[in-house]
XYZ file of C-alpha atoms in Angstrom:
343
model
C -66.718 11.792 30.024
C -64.007 11.824 27.456
C -61.026 11.208 30.272
C -57.968 9.837 29.182
C -57.545 6.387 29.564
C -53.702 6.429 30.587
C -51.607 9.092 32.149
C -48.785 9.302 29.690
C -45.785 9.730 32.424
C -42.471 9.736 31.187
C -40.881 6.256 32.987
C -37.347 5.439 33.555
C -37.760 1.630 32.003
C -40.371 0.616 28.949
C -43.669 -0.306 30.619
C -44.090 -3.981 30.908
C -46.660 -5.762 29.438
C -47.607 -7.506 32.467
C -46.796 -5.344 35.577
C -44.532 -7.070 38.271
C -46.054 -4.412 41.139
C -42.883 -4.627 43.058
C -41.901 -1.450 44.600
C -39.870 0.557 46.700
C -40.514 3.741 49.154
C -38.680 6.881 49.091
C -38.994 8.951 52.380
C -38.903 12.922 51.851
C -39.729 16.185 53.327
C -40.550 19.310 51.921
C -38.597 22.233 52.663
C -39.486 24.796 55.827
C -40.143 27.885 53.325
C -42.333 25.734 51.004
C -44.391 24.349 53.829
C -44.690 27.843 55.505
C -45.971 29.353 52.067
C -48.369 27.078 50.958
C -49.904 26.776 54.343
C -50.492 30.512 54.445
C -51.589 30.631 50.885
C -54.046 28.080 51.428
C -55.215 29.681 54.815
C -55.691 32.737 53.067
C -57.788 31.560 50.489
C -59.490 29.234 52.803
C -59.119 25.914 51.710
C -57.260 22.766 53.090
C -53.433 21.700 52.950
C -54.716 18.596 50.984
C -55.911 20.779 48.328
C -52.826 22.879 48.134
C -50.373 19.894 47.795
C -52.858 18.065 45.476
C -52.894 21.170 43.067
C -49.294 21.582 43.097
C -49.052 17.970 42.363
C -51.467 18.216 39.503
C -49.232 21.120 37.943
C -46.352 19.175 38.113
C -48.211 16.375 36.455
C -49.330 18.366 33.407
C -45.881 19.671 32.951
C -44.515 16.106 32.813
C -47.454 14.642 30.676
C -47.929 17.456 28.398
C -51.647 17.331 29.199
C -54.216 19.490 30.670
C -56.755 16.418 31.757
C -55.127 14.992 35.243
C -56.720 12.130 37.087
C -55.631 11.251 40.470
C -56.966 8.836 42.679
C -57.494 9.192 46.227
C -58.531 7.049 49.701
C -61.652 7.958 51.790
C -62.287 6.875 54.876
C -66.008 6.578 54.347
C -66.855 7.371 57.757
C -69.530 9.946 57.288
C -72.131 8.651 59.169
C -72.036 8.511 62.896
C -73.179 4.804 62.882
C -69.625 3.880 61.490
C -67.373 6.628 63.538
C -66.471 3.828 66.104
C -66.926 0.693 63.981
C -63.591 -1.773 63.275
C -63.184 -2.387 59.893
C -62.092 -1.258 56.309
C -64.670 1.118 55.163
C -62.078 2.775 52.723
C -63.157 3.713 48.755
C -61.280 5.020 46.133
C -62.355 8.298 44.533
C -60.892 9.821 41.272
C -60.244 13.624 41.536
C -60.238 14.709 37.652
C -58.987 18.659 36.934
C -58.497 20.352 33.685
C -55.813 22.790 33.916
C -56.081 25.812 31.737
C -52.616 27.381 30.804
C -54.710 30.767 31.320
C -55.335 30.405 34.683
C -53.496 31.254 37.592
C -52.629 29.178 40.890
C -54.821 31.139 43.132
C -57.666 30.184 40.665
C -56.471 26.764 40.270
C -56.781 26.226 43.955
C -60.298 26.725 44.084
C -61.053 24.611 41.118
C -59.107 21.482 42.602
C -61.244 22.592 46.064
C -64.269 22.381 44.416
C -63.423 18.898 42.576
C -62.511 17.513 45.599
C -65.609 18.623 47.764
C -68.024 17.246 44.782
C -66.239 13.905 45.058
C -66.572 13.737 49.045
C -69.980 14.359 48.608
C -70.166 11.164 46.412
C -67.643 9.170 48.702
C -70.251 6.478 49.413
C -70.263 5.292 45.848
C -67.908 2.417 45.203
C -65.967 2.716 42.139
C -66.617 -0.658 40.780
C -70.641 0.059 40.799
C -69.989 3.014 39.114
C -68.056 1.236 36.728
C -70.654 -1.513 36.583
C -73.203 0.968 35.780
C -71.810 3.094 33.545
C -71.031 0.190 31.287
C -74.735 -0.825 31.400
C -75.899 2.447 30.409
C -73.350 3.809 27.784
C -70.734 1.074 27.206
C -68.002 3.437 28.806
C -65.622 2.597 31.755
C -63.673 4.780 34.314
C -60.304 5.015 33.533
C -57.885 3.533 36.353
C -55.961 5.490 37.876
C -52.051 5.476 37.997
C -50.987 8.179 40.175
C -52.568 8.077 43.704
C -52.166 10.786 46.933
C -53.517 10.942 50.379
C -53.001 13.746 53.013
C -52.815 12.649 56.503
C -53.698 15.355 59.084
C -51.620 14.865 61.932
C -49.374 12.588 63.359
C -49.738 8.951 64.321
C -49.643 9.878 68.003
C -52.359 12.605 67.614
C -54.516 9.906 65.610
C -54.174 6.986 67.767
C -54.947 7.706 71.261
C -55.290 4.690 73.659
C -55.553 5.131 77.335
C -52.492 2.930 78.906
C -50.674 2.529 75.596
C -48.137 4.552 74.144
C -48.234 4.739 69.983
C -45.279 5.179 67.828
C -44.790 4.963 64.049
C -42.449 2.414 62.386
C -41.430 2.610 58.969
C -41.950 -0.741 57.104
C -41.129 -1.134 53.183
C -43.155 -4.497 52.049
C -41.481 -4.175 48.547
C -44.897 -3.990 46.692
C -46.528 -0.953 44.640
C -49.904 -1.210 43.559
C -49.923 2.109 41.217
C -47.315 3.883 39.327
C -46.397 6.551 41.815
C -48.544 6.756 45.426
C -47.865 10.014 47.505
C -48.579 9.440 50.860
C -47.923 13.204 52.835
C -48.391 14.900 56.338
C -47.571 17.735 58.386
C -44.849 16.238 60.633
C -43.525 19.099 63.395
C -43.537 22.388 61.088
C -42.798 20.067 57.416
C -44.462 18.606 54.769
C -43.569 15.049 54.814
C -44.346 11.309 53.620
C -43.003 9.045 51.322
C -43.734 8.004 47.629
C -44.502 4.377 46.756
C -43.446 3.620 43.232
C -43.274 0.721 40.747
C -39.412 -0.136 40.624
C -39.962 -1.818 37.120
C -40.705 1.805 35.920
C -38.574 4.097 38.181
C -35.413 4.067 39.838
C -34.460 5.710 43.202
C -32.795 8.382 41.171
C -35.596 9.206 39.084
C -37.957 9.400 42.016
C -35.652 11.717 43.853
C -35.604 13.964 40.816
C -39.831 13.684 41.167
C -39.294 15.099 44.938
C -37.174 17.913 43.535
C -39.382 18.771 40.916
C -42.744 18.629 43.570
C -40.740 21.097 45.708
C -39.679 23.557 43.014
C -43.202 23.654 41.621
C -44.551 24.666 45.185
C -41.985 27.129 45.568
C -43.031 28.594 42.298
C -46.671 28.253 42.641
C -46.734 30.103 46.425
C -44.324 32.872 45.886
C -46.198 33.844 42.576
C -50.025 32.516 42.770
C -51.244 34.931 40.479
C -48.833 34.202 37.450
C -50.386 32.475 34.657
C -49.463 28.488 34.898
C -48.024 28.781 31.527
C -45.349 31.402 32.552
C -44.225 29.314 35.356
C -40.944 27.627 34.828
C -41.818 23.837 36.601
C -38.691 22.132 35.716
C -35.251 22.959 37.982
C -32.295 24.040 35.794
C -34.001 24.311 32.437
C -34.549 20.491 32.310
C -36.586 19.508 29.366
C -36.659 18.857 25.671
C -35.071 21.210 22.956
C -35.910 20.981 19.380
C -32.296 19.559 18.502
C -33.011 16.825 20.570
C -36.668 16.193 18.679
C -34.964 16.509 15.378
C -32.579 13.848 16.538
C -35.369 11.708 17.865
C -37.026 11.790 14.229
C -34.547 10.570 12.240
C -34.107 7.664 14.537
C -38.024 7.115 14.203
C -37.624 7.214 10.557
C -35.218 4.214 10.506
C -37.926 2.060 12.125
C -39.004 -0.406 9.282
C -42.603 -0.050 10.573
C -42.870 3.435 10.467
C -43.852 5.017 6.946
C -43.463 8.672 8.097
C -43.118 10.745 11.316
C -42.955 14.462 12.269
C -41.604 15.397 16.148
C -42.519 18.531 17.636
C -41.975 19.709 21.228
C -45.136 21.567 23.036
C -47.224 21.187 26.254
C -49.957 23.028 28.399
C -47.501 24.497 30.458
C -44.607 26.082 28.480
C -42.305 25.065 31.070
C -42.864 21.499 30.694
C -42.097 20.664 27.277
C -43.279 17.467 26.019
C -41.730 15.317 23.035
C -44.988 14.544 21.033
C -44.156 12.111 17.756
C -46.723 12.118 15.212
C -46.239 8.573 13.778
C -47.872 7.077 10.560
C -47.521 3.425 10.874
C -47.198 0.687 8.557
C -48.492 -1.914 11.090
C -51.354 -1.261 13.599
C -49.141 -3.847 16.024
C -46.469 -1.252 16.694
C -46.954 0.027 20.318
C -45.915 3.215 21.856
C -43.942 1.005 24.215
C -41.998 -0.950 21.266
C -41.151 2.658 20.149
C -39.885 3.696 23.454
C -38.126 0.607 23.550
C -36.694 1.470 19.947
C -35.176 4.621 20.950
C -33.583 3.795 24.357
C -31.513 1.684 22.431
C -30.429 3.931 19.772
C -30.663 7.151 21.522
C -27.890 8.797 23.939
C -29.784 11.213 25.279
C -32.211 11.623 28.202
C -35.651 12.666 27.324
C -38.579 14.070 29.578
C -42.216 13.148 28.441
C -42.546 11.270 25.300
C -46.223 10.814 23.440
C -46.849 9.040 20.279
C -49.898 9.881 18.532
C -51.255 7.424 15.152
C -51.988 9.632 12.487
C -53.623 8.720 9.090
C -51.495 11.075 7.130
C -48.783 13.993 7.592
C -48.619 17.506 5.982
C -45.391 19.419 5.362
C -45.313 23.024 5.577
C -42.578 25.428 5.487
C -41.639 24.399 9.092
C -41.735 20.777 8.259
C -44.265 20.099 10.632
C -48.223 19.537 10.630
C -50.941 17.262 10.325
C -53.949 16.288 8.474
C -56.761 14.891 9.989
C -60.375 13.124 9.496
C -63.091 15.645 10.220
C -64.013 13.493 13.078
C -60.804 13.565 14.659
C -60.539 17.368 14.694
C -62.750 18.061 17.426
C -59.920 16.193 19.647
C -57.399 18.443 18.456
C -55.658 20.727 20.920
C -54.919 24.769 19.746
C -51.592 23.699 19.116
C -52.190 20.402 17.290
C -54.943 22.772 14.903
C -52.270 25.877 14.383
């Protein structure tokens, strides 16, 4: 209930109206120190490494998107019944793992939030997502949002999982050149390191941007595990202070104001995690046909700055105060405002 329909991840290229689903794969490893720290913390807290990696990933996604409501999808084997354990076939099912990420929570506390969410989801793993969607629409006219970020954690190596008498099993890397989701994280323990791959849509991201995501994920794991009792909002997620400055926001504001279909706009920099500033453009438009994708295109063609996450919020009116920022809203919208927007 109330879940965001889409996750506004920053992407390298304008999102096409029709996705091509072409993709590529980035193979990577998380460092020894980060892997050991996360493993020790999860063991102390009595949660799985799956939970630790997923919690770190969700904190990173919150910093990217400026949203405290994060949905990540995972794939479950659905072999909880003894009758299906030895059967050949695909019993897989998609699960949605949704987390609220309060900025006044510590990572240690958040680990248990993610763990409880995962356990609750696993308890309902036999319910096909398509059937849940159908029943929800019949009952309340509401659909489950389609997830754009996927995560899976493989426990053990290929050799450990496939033990066939008289057969030697090895793993071969195959890049099939497609991607069903924007980003799909496939991780596990290989030797002493967390390693895996990211499958990504190359109509949205290029290799350099995905390398940066890996760098940020490793940095997030390091920060969370070194000081797990620090408030999430106090962490500096992005390496080298990457992000957006007020001056960039002011530049973006002037460029957007030049768009013929924008009557008025106001740009602010905010986010649920102080380390992940998000550029929020409150836009008073002359035409409802003007989309966020078109506005991003306009910015990319007129701006020579590298920007992080960008959100466009359409508003009915803008109120100028002493700081040149602010927002008026209808009463029915007021309940949907974050604390930052209300201020």
